[in-house]
Amino acid sequence: MAACRAQASASEQAWLEAAQTFIQATLSPAGKEPNKQLTQSVIDCVKETWLSQRENQDFTLPLNYSFVSVQNLQTHQRMPCCSHLSRSGHAHQAWSQGAGPGGSLLPREPLLLLGTLINLSEDLEQECRSGSLYVRDNTGSVGCELTDLDLSWLGHLFLFPSWSYLPPAKKNSLGEGHLELWGTPVPVFPLAGRPDPLTPIPVLYPEKASCLLRYRKRHKVKEPNLAGKLVRLSALVITQNKRYFVLTLGELSHAEGQAGSQVSVIVQIPAQMVWHRVLRPGRAYILTKLRVTKTRGRRYSIWTTIPSSDLVPLRPDYVQELELDIRFLEADLIPLPQPTNSKDSGRQEGLFRNSKVLHYLGTVTDVLNESASLYILDGELILCLAYQHIRGLRRVIRPGVRLELRDVHLLQSVGGGTTRPVLALCLHGTVLLQSFSPLKPESLPPFKVRGASLYEQLVWECQLGLPLYLWATKALEELACKLCPYVLRYHQFLRHSSPGNPSLALQLLAPSWDVLIPRGTPVRHAYSELLEEPHHCPHQKYTQVQTPCSFPTLLDLAEEGQRRAWAAFDPKALLPLSEAAHLTSCQLNRHLAWSWLCLPSCVFQPAQVLLGVLVASSHKGCLQLRDLRASLPCMPLTENSQPLTDPKLIGCLVRVEKFRLVVEREVRSSFPSWKELDAAGFIQKKQARVYVQFLLPDALILPVPRPTFDSESPQTDPSCPEEPRVGQSRLFLLSHKEALMKRNFCVLPGARLRPPKPTLSFYVSGTWLCGTQRKEGSGWGPPESLGVENKDQKVSLIFLGSSVRWFPFLYPNQVYRLVAPGPSTPMLFETEGSSGPSQRPLELAGTQSCLTVQEEWTLELGSSQDIPNVPEISKALPESSLTHLLSDNISNSLVSFSAEILSRILCEPPLALRRIKPENAGAVKTGVKLTVALEMDDCDYPPHLDIYIEEPHLPPQIGLLPGARVHFSQLEKKISRSNIVYCCFRPSTSVQVLSFPPETQARAPLPHIYLAELFQGGRGPFQATASCHVVFVLSLQILWVCAHCTSLAPQGRCSRQDHNCPAQTAISQASIRLLVEDGTAEATVTCRNHLVAAALGLSPSDWTSVLECARRPGRVALQFTGPGAPTESPSKAHEPLALFLRTLCGSPSVLRPIKLSFALERRPSDVTPLEPARLQQFQCGELSLRTKVNPRPRLLCLSLQEPELPAAPS
C-alpha cells in the first residue's frame, strides 16, 4: 500500500511539474516573471472539476490527462476528437448512446484545454468584429461555438471541461478547424458579477416605445432604455460592408403566442454582433441608450443601438417605467399592426400556396448538401438554411446536432424533384443551437462541400424561390457528377459568377429557370423582409414547381433510348399483316433485320438536357459528346444544312435542350412465317446503335477552362487542341474527301517486322493556297513565296492513327489551316520521299505531293481572305447531271448527287457469299440497300435510285435514315443484268448529311394525272393516282408456296422431292393483271396479294374463303385473251373455284370505275430501250384504219379504292 502511495505521489509530482511548465509558457503573460497565483488557480480549477466526479476519488489529479495548447491542437490533431474531464464513464456512455445507431462517435482524448474566451481574432480590427468567438492562449487562437453564452465570460480565462475539436477537412473549402464547447466553461478566477444599480433603471416598455417612435417630436426623451421579453430574433444579416440583426421585444405580461405591443430594435454596431449569440427568445432584457434611425425602404423609424449601448438581463426589482410628460391619447395606445401569421390563412390565391410559420425542435439526421445548406431533420423533414447567412453555423451542423428553429416556414409539396416537406428559414426567423453532435463528421463528396458562394448567389442574386432552388441544387449535383473532376475541377465548376467571368454552372442552369421566373418578380430586400408588417418573404407564398429538366449522364440517356426502342419493337407493327402474310421466311426476316426509332427530346418527362464535352474520336472518326461515364456519337448541323467544320469547338461544353435520340436496331431472327411474329424465341440476336442529332442554333456552346492546379492531378484530352505558341502552318483548299475505312499500308524499308494490318484512315485531296507561314505572336506571319512551278500545287493528305479525329470536320470547298507545333522545320509540308507511297499513282491522279498528317498536328478552319489574290470559293456541292445518271453510258462511272433517303433495308449478300459453308455462316455480313429520291433542279418528279453499301463500308456512318437529305460524292454507277442503274460505295465515296428526317413522316399526296400524261416528253411521275375504268381482266393467279423454299405447297405441304425443307408453313400469294383506261389512254395494272381482293370486290371474309379453297390444289391460274375470247386456264375449268373466279372476273363488280394509286413497273433507273410504237388496225364501220399505237404502260397497284360519288344536286 505504501508503495502504491509513493508511486502515486511521484506521478502527481511529475504531472504538477508538467502543468507548471505548460501554464507559464501558454497562459502567463509573455515577457513577465512566472505567476504562481495563476499556476495554483489553474491547478485548483482542474482538481475541483476532476473531483466533481464521484468516480474519481482515488486520485486527486487527472494523471492520465495532459495539457494541450491551441497551437498543438491545430498542428498535431489531424483527426476529430473530444475530451470530457468532468464527465464520468457512465455519463459518457449515456452521452454516446444519445447519438443513435449508425454513427461513428468522436474518439475521446485525455486532453486539458484552457484559454481566454474572446470575440475578436488577433488579426482583425475592432471595427471588423463579426460576432465570432475564439479561444486564445499565448500560442494562438481557434474559432469556437457554444450553445449558450454570457457576456460576462468574454475576456476571462476558462477551463473547458467538455469540448470537441474538428480539424479542417482535406477537401473542404470552409476554412480552419474549430472547437465545440459543451456545457458551461469553468472560470479559473471567480467572475465579478454585475453590481446592482444604486437607483432603479428608467425603462420604456414596448407599448410606449412604439408610440414614442410615432410622436418623438412631441416627446423629447434622450437615449431611452427599452425593456421587454424577447419574442423574436432575426437572422444575422451579412452584407458586403456590414452586419446587423433585428430583435423584437414584447410586453412582459403576454404569454408566448399572444398578441400584444411589440417594438423592434436593429443592432448594427460591430462590437455588439456577439449579442446575437447571447439573446434567447422568451427571456427578458434591457437595452440601454437607444436612438431612433431611419432605414432604407422603411416608411417609419426604428430604434437602434449606439456604441455605448448595453445588453442587461431584466430584473423587475431594479427597473422603473419611465413616465412621459404628455398624457397619451387613447388612440395613440393602439398597437401597430402585427404580421399576419400565414398559418391562420387557409385560403389559396390561384396557384399560390401559403406556408405555415411555426417553431420546431429537432435533430439533424443527414446532410443533403452542406454547401447548399440542406439537411434532413428527424429523418422526415428537409431543412433549408440557404436563405440566411450561416457561414459559421454550417461547420457545426452534422448528424446528431440538435437545433431549435424559431419562426420557420413549413412548405409542403414544393415539387422540383422533392417529395418531403421542407422547413425553410427566412431572415425573420432564427436557428438556435441546442446541443452539439457526438458523431464524427461524415466524408462527403466534393460537390457537397464546395461552392457555398455559388449557392448564395442563387438565393441573393438570381432570386430563386425555394422550389426552384431545390431543383437547382439537385441539377448542380447531377452536373458535377457528369463533369467533375476530369473535365473540370470542382472548384472551377462550382465557383460563383463575377463581372466579366460568368459561372459555368449558372450558364448551364439559367436557360431552364429563365422561363419559370415570372418577369417583375420583386427583388429580395433584407430590410423589408426583417421589418415590414405584414411580413413578406420568399417562403410566404410559393407555387409547386414541376421539375424543369434533368441532366442525365450520357450512359443513362443511351440506356433509356435502348430500353424504349426495344419496348417499342413490335414485328407486327413494323410489317402490316396484309403485307407480312404473303412474305417468305427470308423476306420476312430481312424486313425485320433493321429498323430505327427517333425519340425527340419532348417525349422525355421531365425534359432531358443533353450535356457533354464535344470530342472527336480517333477510333470511329465521328464527333462524340463525352462525360465521365460514357461517350455518345452526335451529329450537329447548322440551319443552312451545313455540317460542323470548325475544329475549335473540340473540347467545348455543349448544352442542348432540343435534340433527337436515334436508336438503330439490328435483329437477327428466324421467323418461319408471319404467324410466329409474337414468339420472341425466334430472335437470336439484338443490338442497337444510339446517337444524337441536333442543330447548332439550338445548342449552348461554352468554352471549358483549362484545369488549374488542385489536389487532383490534371487530365489532358488529346482531342482538345491547344493553341501552339511556336509552329508553322499552311493553308489548303479541300476539293474531295474519301471514305473512312481500313486500308492496307505497305511495310516500309527499315520498319520493324510486323505483319501489316489494315489501318483506319482516309485521304483528302486539295490545293495549297500559299507557302508556309510561321507563328508570330497570336497570329501568323506572311507566307513564303512560291515559285511558278509550285503555284496551285495539288496535294493529297493521308490521315491515319489519331489524326483520324479530324474526319468529321473536313468537307469539300472549305479552306483549312494545317498547323505543326514546335520549332520551324524547312520543307515540312513538302512532298514525302521514301516514307510516302509511290509517286506514280499520285502522278496519274494529278497530284504533285503526298503528305501524311502527323499525330501532333492540328487543324484549323481557315479562310481564303487570309491570302490575297485568291478569288471567292464556291460552296456548291458537285452534282452529276440527270442525263448522265440515268443513261447506259458507264465511261465515267463516278457520280455525285443529293437525294432524300426513302427506305433502308438489309439486303442479301452476293450469290458467292450465300454459297458459303454452314459452319461459317455467322461470318457473312449482309449489305445495306438505300432507296433514294434524287434532287434535281430540272426535274419535277424526282426519280428513284438504289444505293448499295457493302464491306468494308459497314456499318454505314450515322445519319443515313429514311427522310434524311444526303449528298453522295463519287459513288460508282453500275448497270445490272436487267438494265437497272444502281450505285455502290467505293473507297472514293464521301457522304454529307444535309438535313435530318422530318419530325412528322407524313408525305405529300400523290399527283392526280391522266394516263396519257405517261407518254408525254420528259419524265413523268414515278408514282401517281388516276381515275379509270377496268376494261377486262388479263390474268389471275393464286398460289400456296412454302414459306422457306417457295416451292409449291398443295394442301399446305412443301412439294420438294428431297423432303429436306424444315418449314412446316405455307403462305398464299396472289396476283391479277387488269386492263384499265381513263378515256385518254390504256394501261395494264398488276395487283398483288391483298390488293387482289380489292380488285375483285371481295370482302376480307370472302377473300379468306377463296384462299382456303385454293389451298388444296396449291395453284389456281386463269388467263384471259380479250373481251369475248375464250379463257385460257391451266387449272381445270370444271372446278368450282375456277368457274367462280372466271365468272367473277367478267362481272360488273370487277369491271367498274376505280380510283387507282400506282407506281410505274418500269423504274426511272431502267435503261432498257423503250419498246417502239406498233401499227394497229382499227375498224370504224366499213372503214379500216391503221395507226401507230404506243405500248401500254405497265403499272403496279399501290392502292385501289372506289371512286367518290358526285354530290346530289340540291
Coordinates of N, CA and C in Angstrom, one line a residue, residues 562-722:
Q562 N -32.3 2.9 -75.6 CA -32.4 1.5 -76.0 C -33.6 0.8 -75.3
R563 N -33.8 1.1 -74.1 CA -35.0 0.5 -73.4 C -36.3 0.8 -74.1
R564 N -36.4 2.1 -74.5 CA -37.7 2.5 -75.2 C -37.7 1.9 -76.6
A565 N -36.6 1.8 -77.2 CA -36.5 1.3 -78.6 C -36.9 -0.2 -78.6
W566 N -36.4 -1.0 -77.7 CA -36.8 -2.4 -77.7 C -38.2 -2.6 -77.1
A567 N -38.6 -1.7 -76.2 CA -40.0 -1.8 -75.8 C -41.0 -1.5 -76.9
A568 N -40.6 -0.7 -77.8 CA -41.5 -0.3 -79.0 C -41.3 -1.3 -80.1
F569 N -40.3 -2.2 -80.0 CA -40.1 -3.1 -81.1 C -41.2 -4.1 -81.2
D570 N -42.0 -4.0 -82.2 CA -43.1 -5.0 -82.4 C -43.1 -5.4 -83.9
P571 N -42.7 -6.6 -84.2 CA -42.6 -7.0 -85.6 C -44.0 -6.8 -86.4
K572 N -45.1 -7.0 -85.7 CA -46.4 -6.8 -86.3 C -46.6 -5.3 -86.7
A573 N -46.0 -4.4 -85.9 CA -46.2 -3.0 -86.2 C -45.2 -2.6 -87.3
L574 N -44.1 -3.2 -87.4 CA -43.1 -2.9 -88.5 C -43.6 -3.4 -89.8
L575 N -44.3 -4.5 -89.8 CA -44.8 -5.1 -91.0 C -46.3 -5.3 -90.9
P576 N -47.1 -4.5 -91.6 CA -48.6 -4.7 -91.5 C -49.0 -6.2 -91.9
L577 N -50.0 -6.7 -91.3 CA -50.4 -8.1 -91.5 C -50.7 -8.3 -93.0
S578 N -51.3 -7.3 -93.6 CA -51.7 -7.5 -95.0 C -50.4 -7.7 -95.9
E579 N -49.3 -7.2 -95.5 CA -48.1 -7.4 -96.2 C -47.3 -8.6 -95.7
A580 N -47.2 -8.8 -94.4 CA -46.4 -9.8 -93.8 C -47.0 -11.2 -94.1
A581 N -48.3 -11.3 -94.3 CA -48.9 -12.6 -94.5 C -48.5 -13.3 -95.8
H582 N -47.9 -12.5 -96.7 CA -47.5 -13.1 -98.1 C -46.0 -13.1 -98.3
L583 N -45.2 -12.8 -97.2 CA -43.8 -12.8 -97.4 C -43.2 -14.2 -97.0
T584 N -42.2 -14.6 -97.7 CA -41.5 -15.8 -97.3 C -40.7 -15.6 -96.1
S585 N -40.1 -16.6 -95.5 CA -39.4 -16.5 -94.3 C -38.1 -15.6 -94.5
C586 N -37.5 -15.8 -95.6 CA -36.3 -14.9 -95.9 C -36.7 -13.5 -96.0
Q587 N -37.7 -13.2 -96.8 CA -38.2 -11.8 -96.9 C -38.6 -11.2 -95.6
L588 N -39.3 -12.0 -94.8 CA -39.8 -11.5 -93.5 C -38.7 -11.1 -92.6
N589 N -37.7 -12.0 -92.5 CA -36.6 -11.7 -91.5 C -35.7 -10.6 -92.1
R590 N -35.6 -10.4 -93.4 CA -34.8 -9.3 -93.9 C -35.5 -8.0 -93.7
H591 N -36.8 -8.0 -93.8 CA -37.5 -6.7 -93.5 C -37.4 -6.3 -92.0
L592 N -37.3 -7.3 -91.1 CA -37.2 -7.0 -89.7 C -35.8 -6.8 -89.2
A593 N -34.8 -7.0 -90.1 CA -33.4 -7.0 -89.7 C -32.9 -5.6 -89.2
W594 N -33.5 -4.6 -89.8 CA -33.1 -3.2 -89.5 C -34.3 -2.3 -89.3
S595 N -34.3 -1.6 -88.3 CA -35.4 -0.6 -88.0 C -34.8 0.5 -87.1
W596 N -35.5 1.6 -87.0 CA -35.0 2.7 -86.2 C -36.1 3.4 -85.5
L597 N -35.7 4.0 -84.5 CA -36.7 4.8 -83.7 C -36.0 6.2 -83.3
C598 N -36.8 7.2 -83.6 CA -36.3 8.6 -83.3 C -37.1 9.1 -82.1
L599 N -36.4 9.4 -81.0 CA -37.0 9.9 -79.8 C -36.7 11.4 -79.7
P600 N -37.6 12.3 -80.0 CA -37.4 13.7 -79.8 C -37.3 14.0 -78.3
S601 N -36.6 15.1 -78.0 CA -36.4 15.4 -76.6 C -37.8 15.7 -75.9
C602 N -38.8 16.1 -76.6 CA -40.1 16.4 -76.0 C -40.8 15.2 -75.4
V603 N -40.3 13.9 -75.7 CA -41.0 12.8 -75.2 C -40.6 12.4 -73.8
F604 N -39.5 13.0 -73.4 CA -38.9 12.7 -72.0 C -39.6 13.6 -71.0
Q605 N -40.0 13.0 -69.9 CA -40.6 13.7 -68.8 C -40.0 13.3 -67.5
P606 N -39.3 14.2 -66.8 CA -39.1 15.6 -67.1 C -38.2 15.7 -68.3
A607 N -38.1 16.9 -68.8 CA -37.3 17.2 -70.0 C -35.8 16.8 -69.7
Q608 N -35.2 16.2 -70.7 CA -33.8 15.8 -70.5 C -32.9 16.8 -71.3
V609 N -31.9 17.3 -70.7 CA -31.0 18.2 -71.3 C -29.7 17.4 -71.7
L610 N -29.4 17.5 -72.9 CA -28.2 16.8 -73.4 C -27.0 17.7 -73.1
L611 N -26.0 17.1 -72.4 CA -24.8 17.9 -72.0 C -23.6 17.0 -72.0
G612 N -22.6 17.5 -72.6 CA -21.3 16.8 -72.7 C -20.3 17.6 -73.4
V613 N -19.0 17.2 -73.3 CA -17.9 17.8 -73.9 C -17.8 17.3 -75.4
L614 N -17.7 18.2 -76.3 CA -17.6 17.8 -77.7 C -16.1 17.3 -78.0
V615 N -16.0 16.0 -78.4 CA -14.7 15.5 -78.7 C -14.8 14.8 -80.1
A616 N -13.7 14.6 -80.7 CA -13.6 13.9 -82.0 C -12.9 12.6 -81.7
S617 N -13.5 11.5 -82.1 CA -13.0 10.2 -81.8 C -12.0 9.8 -82.9
S618 N -10.8 9.3 -82.5 CA -9.8 8.8 -83.5 C -10.0 7.3 -83.7
H619 N -10.9 6.7 -83.0 CA -11.2 5.3 -83.2 C -12.4 5.0 -84.2
K620 N -13.3 6.0 -84.2 CA -14.5 5.8 -85.0 C -14.6 7.0 -86.1
G621 N -13.9 8.0 -85.9 CA -13.9 9.1 -86.9 C -15.2 9.9 -86.9
C622 N -15.8 10.0 -85.7 CA -17.0 10.8 -85.6 C -17.0 11.7 -84.4
L623 N -17.9 12.6 -84.4 CA -18.0 13.5 -83.2 C -18.7 12.8 -82.1
Q624 N -18.3 13.1 -80.9 CA -19.0 12.5 -79.7 C -19.1 13.5 -78.6
L625 N -20.2 13.3 -77.8 CA -20.4 14.1 -76.6 C -19.9 13.1 -75.5
R626 N -19.1 13.7 -74.6 CA -18.5 12.8 -73.6 C -18.7 13.4 -72.2
D627 N -19.0 12.5 -71.2 CA -18.9 12.9 -69.8 C -18.1 11.8 -69.1
L628 N -18.3 11.8 -67.8 CA -17.4 10.9 -67.0 C -17.7 9.4 -67.2
R629 N -19.0 9.1 -67.7 CA -19.4 7.7 -67.7 C -19.4 7.1 -69.1
A630 N -19.6 7.9 -70.1 CA -19.7 7.4 -71.5 C -19.5 8.4 -72.5
S631 N -19.4 8.0 -73.7 CA -19.3 8.8 -74.9 C -20.5 8.5 -75.8
L632 N -21.1 9.5 -76.4 CA -22.3 9.3 -77.3 C -22.1 9.9 -78.6
P633 N -22.1 9.2 -79.7 CA -21.9 9.8 -81.0 C -23.0 10.9 -81.2
C634 N -22.6 11.9 -81.9 CA -23.5 13.0 -82.2 C -23.3 13.5 -83.6
M635 N -24.4 14.2 -84.1 CA -24.3 14.8 -85.4 C -24.9 16.2 -85.4
P636 N -24.1 17.2 -85.3 CA -24.7 18.6 -85.3 C -24.7 19.1 -86.7
L637 N -25.7 19.9 -87.0 CA -25.9 20.6 -88.3 C -26.2 22.0 -88.0
T638 N -25.8 22.9 -89.0 CA -26.3 24.3 -88.9 C -27.7 24.4 -89.6
E639 N -28.2 25.6 -89.5 CA -29.6 25.8 -90.0 C -29.6 25.7 -91.6
N640 N -28.5 26.1 -92.2 CA -28.5 26.1 -93.6 C -27.9 24.8 -94.2
S641 N -28.1 23.7 -93.5 CA -27.7 22.3 -93.9 C -26.2 22.2 -94.1
Q642 N -25.5 22.9 -93.3 CA -24.0 22.7 -93.3 C -23.5 22.0 -92.1
P643 N -22.5 21.1 -92.3 CA -22.0 20.4 -91.1 C -21.1 21.3 -90.3
L644 N -20.7 20.7 -89.2 CA -19.7 21.4 -88.3 C -18.3 21.3 -88.9
T645 N -17.7 22.5 -89.2 CA -16.4 22.5 -89.8 C -15.3 23.2 -89.0
D646 N -15.7 23.7 -87.9 CA -14.7 24.5 -87.1 C -14.1 23.6 -86.0
P647 N -12.9 23.1 -86.1 CA -12.3 22.3 -85.1 C -12.1 23.0 -83.7
K648 N -12.2 24.3 -83.7 CA -12.1 25.0 -82.4 C -13.1 24.6 -81.4
L649 N -14.2 24.0 -81.8 CA -15.3 23.6 -80.9 C -14.9 22.3 -80.2
I650 N -13.9 21.7 -80.5 CA -13.5 20.5 -79.8 C -13.1 20.9 -78.4
G651 N -13.6 20.2 -77.4 CA -13.3 20.5 -76.0 C -14.3 21.5 -75.4
C652 N -15.2 22.0 -76.2 CA -16.3 22.9 -75.6 C -17.4 22.1 -75.0
L653 N -18.0 22.7 -74.1 CA -19.2 22.1 -73.4 C -20.4 22.4 -74.2
V654 N -21.2 21.4 -74.5 CA -22.4 21.6 -75.4 C -23.6 21.3 -74.5
R655 N -24.5 22.2 -74.5 CA -25.8 22.0 -73.8 C -26.9 22.2 -74.8
V656 N -27.8 21.1 -74.9 CA -28.8 21.1 -75.9 C -30.1 20.6 -75.2
E657 N -31.2 21.4 -75.4 CA -32.5 21.0 -74.9 C -33.3 20.4 -76.0
K658 N -33.2 20.8 -77.2 CA -33.9 20.3 -78.4 C -33.0 19.4 -79.2
F659 N -33.2 18.1 -79.1 CA -32.4 17.2 -79.8 C -33.2 15.9 -80.2
R660 N -32.6 15.0 -80.9 CA -33.2 13.8 -81.3 C -32.3 12.6 -80.9
L661 N -32.8 11.7 -80.1 CA -32.1 10.5 -79.8 C -32.5 9.4 -80.8
V662 N -31.5 9.0 -81.6 CA -31.8 8.0 -82.6 C -31.3 6.6 -82.2
V663 N -32.1 5.6 -82.3 CA -31.7 4.3 -82.0 C -31.9 3.4 -83.2
E664 N -30.8 2.9 -83.8 CA -30.9 2.0 -84.9 C -30.8 0.5 -84.4
R665 N -31.9 -0.2 -84.7 CA -32.0 -1.6 -84.2 C -31.6 -2.6 -85.3
E666 N -30.8 -3.5 -84.9 CA -30.5 -4.6 -85.8 C -30.9 -5.9 -85.1
V667 N -31.6 -6.8 -85.8 CA -32.1 -8.0 -85.3 C -31.8 -9.2 -86.2
R668 N -31.3 -10.2 -85.6 CA -31.1 -11.5 -86.4 C -32.1 -12.4 -85.9
S669 N -33.1 -12.8 -86.8 CA -34.2 -13.6 -86.5 C -34.4 -14.7 -87.5
S670 N -35.3 -15.7 -87.1 CA -35.6 -16.8 -88.0 C -37.0 -17.2 -87.9
F671 N -37.9 -16.1 -88.0 CA -39.3 -16.4 -88.0 C -39.7 -17.3 -89.2
P672 N -40.4 -18.4 -89.0 CA -40.8 -19.2 -90.1 C -41.8 -18.5 -91.0
S673 N -42.7 -17.8 -90.4 CA -43.8 -17.1 -91.2 C -44.4 -16.0 -90.3
W674 N -45.3 -15.3 -90.8 CA -46.0 -14.2 -90.1 C -46.7 -14.7 -88.9
K675 N -47.1 -16.0 -88.9 CA -47.9 -16.5 -87.7 C -47.1 -16.5 -86.4
E676 N -45.8 -16.6 -86.5 CA -45.0 -16.7 -85.3 C -44.4 -15.4 -84.9
L677 N -44.9 -14.3 -85.4 CA -44.2 -13.0 -85.1 C -44.4 -12.6 -83.6
D678 N -45.3 -13.2 -82.9 CA -45.5 -13.0 -81.5 C -44.5 -13.7 -80.6
A679 N -43.8 -14.7 -81.2 CA -42.9 -15.6 -80.4 C -41.5 -14.9 -80.4
A680 N -41.0 -14.4 -79.3 CA -39.7 -13.8 -79.2 C -38.6 -14.8 -79.3
G681 N -38.9 -16.1 -79.2 CA -37.8 -17.0 -79.2 C -37.1 -17.2 -80.6
F682 N -37.8 -16.6 -81.6 CA -37.2 -16.7 -82.9 C -36.1 -15.6 -83.2
I683 N -35.9 -14.7 -82.2 CA -34.9 -13.7 -82.3 C -33.7 -14.2 -81.7
Q684 N -32.6 -14.3 -82.5 CA -31.3 -14.9 -82.0 C -30.4 -13.8 -81.4
K685 N -30.5 -12.6 -82.0 CA -29.5 -11.6 -81.5 C -30.1 -10.2 -81.8
K686 N -29.9 -9.3 -80.8 CA -30.3 -7.9 -80.9 C -29.2 -7.0 -80.5
Q687 N -29.0 -6.0 -81.3 CA -28.0 -4.9 -81.0 C -28.5 -3.6 -81.5
A688 N -28.0 -2.6 -80.9 CA -28.5 -1.2 -81.2 C -27.4 -0.3 -81.3
R689 N -27.5 0.8 -82.1 CA -26.6 1.9 -82.2 C -27.3 3.1 -81.9
V690 N -26.8 3.9 -80.9 CA -27.5 5.0 -80.4 C -26.6 6.3 -80.6
Y691 N -27.3 7.3 -81.1 CA -26.6 8.6 -81.3 C -27.6 9.7 -81.2
V692 N -27.1 10.9 -81.2 CA -28.0 12.1 -81.1 C -27.8 13.0 -82.3
Q693 N -28.8 13.7 -82.7 CA -28.8 14.7 -83.7 C -29.3 16.0 -83.1
F694 N -28.7 17.1 -83.5 CA -29.2 18.4 -83.0 C -28.7 19.5 -84.0
L695 N -29.3 20.7 -83.9 CA -28.9 21.8 -84.7 C -28.1 22.7 -83.8
L696 N -27.0 23.3 -84.4 CA -26.2 24.1 -83.7 C -26.9 25.4 -83.1
P697 N -27.8 26.0 -83.8 CA -28.5 27.2 -83.2 C -29.3 26.8 -81.9
D698 N -29.6 25.5 -81.8 CA -30.4 25.1 -80.6 C -29.4 24.7 -79.4
A699 N -28.1 24.8 -79.6 CA -27.2 24.4 -78.6 C -26.5 25.6 -78.0
L700 N -26.2 25.5 -76.7 CA -25.4 26.5 -76.0 C -24.0 25.9 -75.9
I701 N -23.1 26.6 -76.5 CA -21.7 26.1 -76.6 C -20.8 27.0 -75.7
L702 N -20.2 26.4 -74.7 CA -19.4 27.1 -73.7 C -18.0 26.6 -73.7
P703 N -17.0 27.5 -73.7 CA -15.6 27.0 -73.6 C -15.3 26.5 -72.2
V704 N -14.6 25.4 -72.2 CA -14.2 24.8 -70.9 C -12.9 25.4 -70.5
P705 N -12.8 26.0 -69.3 CA -11.5 26.5 -68.8 C -10.5 25.4 -68.6
R706 N -9.2 25.7 -68.9 CA -8.2 24.7 -68.7 C -8.1 24.3 -67.2
P707 N -7.9 23.0 -66.9 CA -7.8 22.6 -65.4 C -6.7 23.4 -64.8
T708 N -7.0 23.9 -63.6 CA -5.9 24.6 -62.8 C -5.4 23.7 -61.7
F709 N -4.4 24.1 -61.0 CA -3.8 23.2 -60.0 C -4.7 23.0 -58.9
D710 N -4.9 21.8 -58.5 CA -5.7 21.4 -57.4 C -5.1 20.1 -56.8
S711 N -5.8 19.5 -55.8 CA -5.3 18.3 -55.2 C -5.4 17.1 -56.2
E712 N -6.3 17.2 -57.2 CA -6.4 16.2 -58.2 C -5.4 16.4 -59.3
S713 N -4.9 15.4 -59.8 CA -3.9 15.6 -61.0 C -4.7 15.9 -62.2
P714 N -4.2 16.8 -63.0 CA -5.0 17.2 -64.2 C -4.9 16.1 -65.2
Q715 N -6.0 16.0 -66.0 CA -6.2 15.0 -67.0 C -6.2 15.8 -68.4
T716 N -5.5 15.4 -69.3 CA -5.5 16.0 -70.6 C -6.1 15.1 -71.6
D717 N -6.8 15.7 -72.5 CA -7.5 15.0 -73.6 C -6.9 15.3 -74.9
P718 N -6.3 14.3 -75.6 CA -5.6 14.6 -76.9 C -6.5 15.2 -78.0
S719 N -7.9 15.0 -77.8 CA -8.8 15.6 -78.8 C -9.1 17.0 -78.6
C720 N -8.6 17.6 -77.6 CA -8.8 19.1 -77.3 C -7.5 19.8 -77.8
P721 N -7.6 20.5 -78.9 CA -6.4 21.2 -79.4 C -6.1 22.4 -78.6
E722 N -4.8 22.7 -78.4 CA -4.4 23.9 -77.7 C -3.6 24.7 -78.6

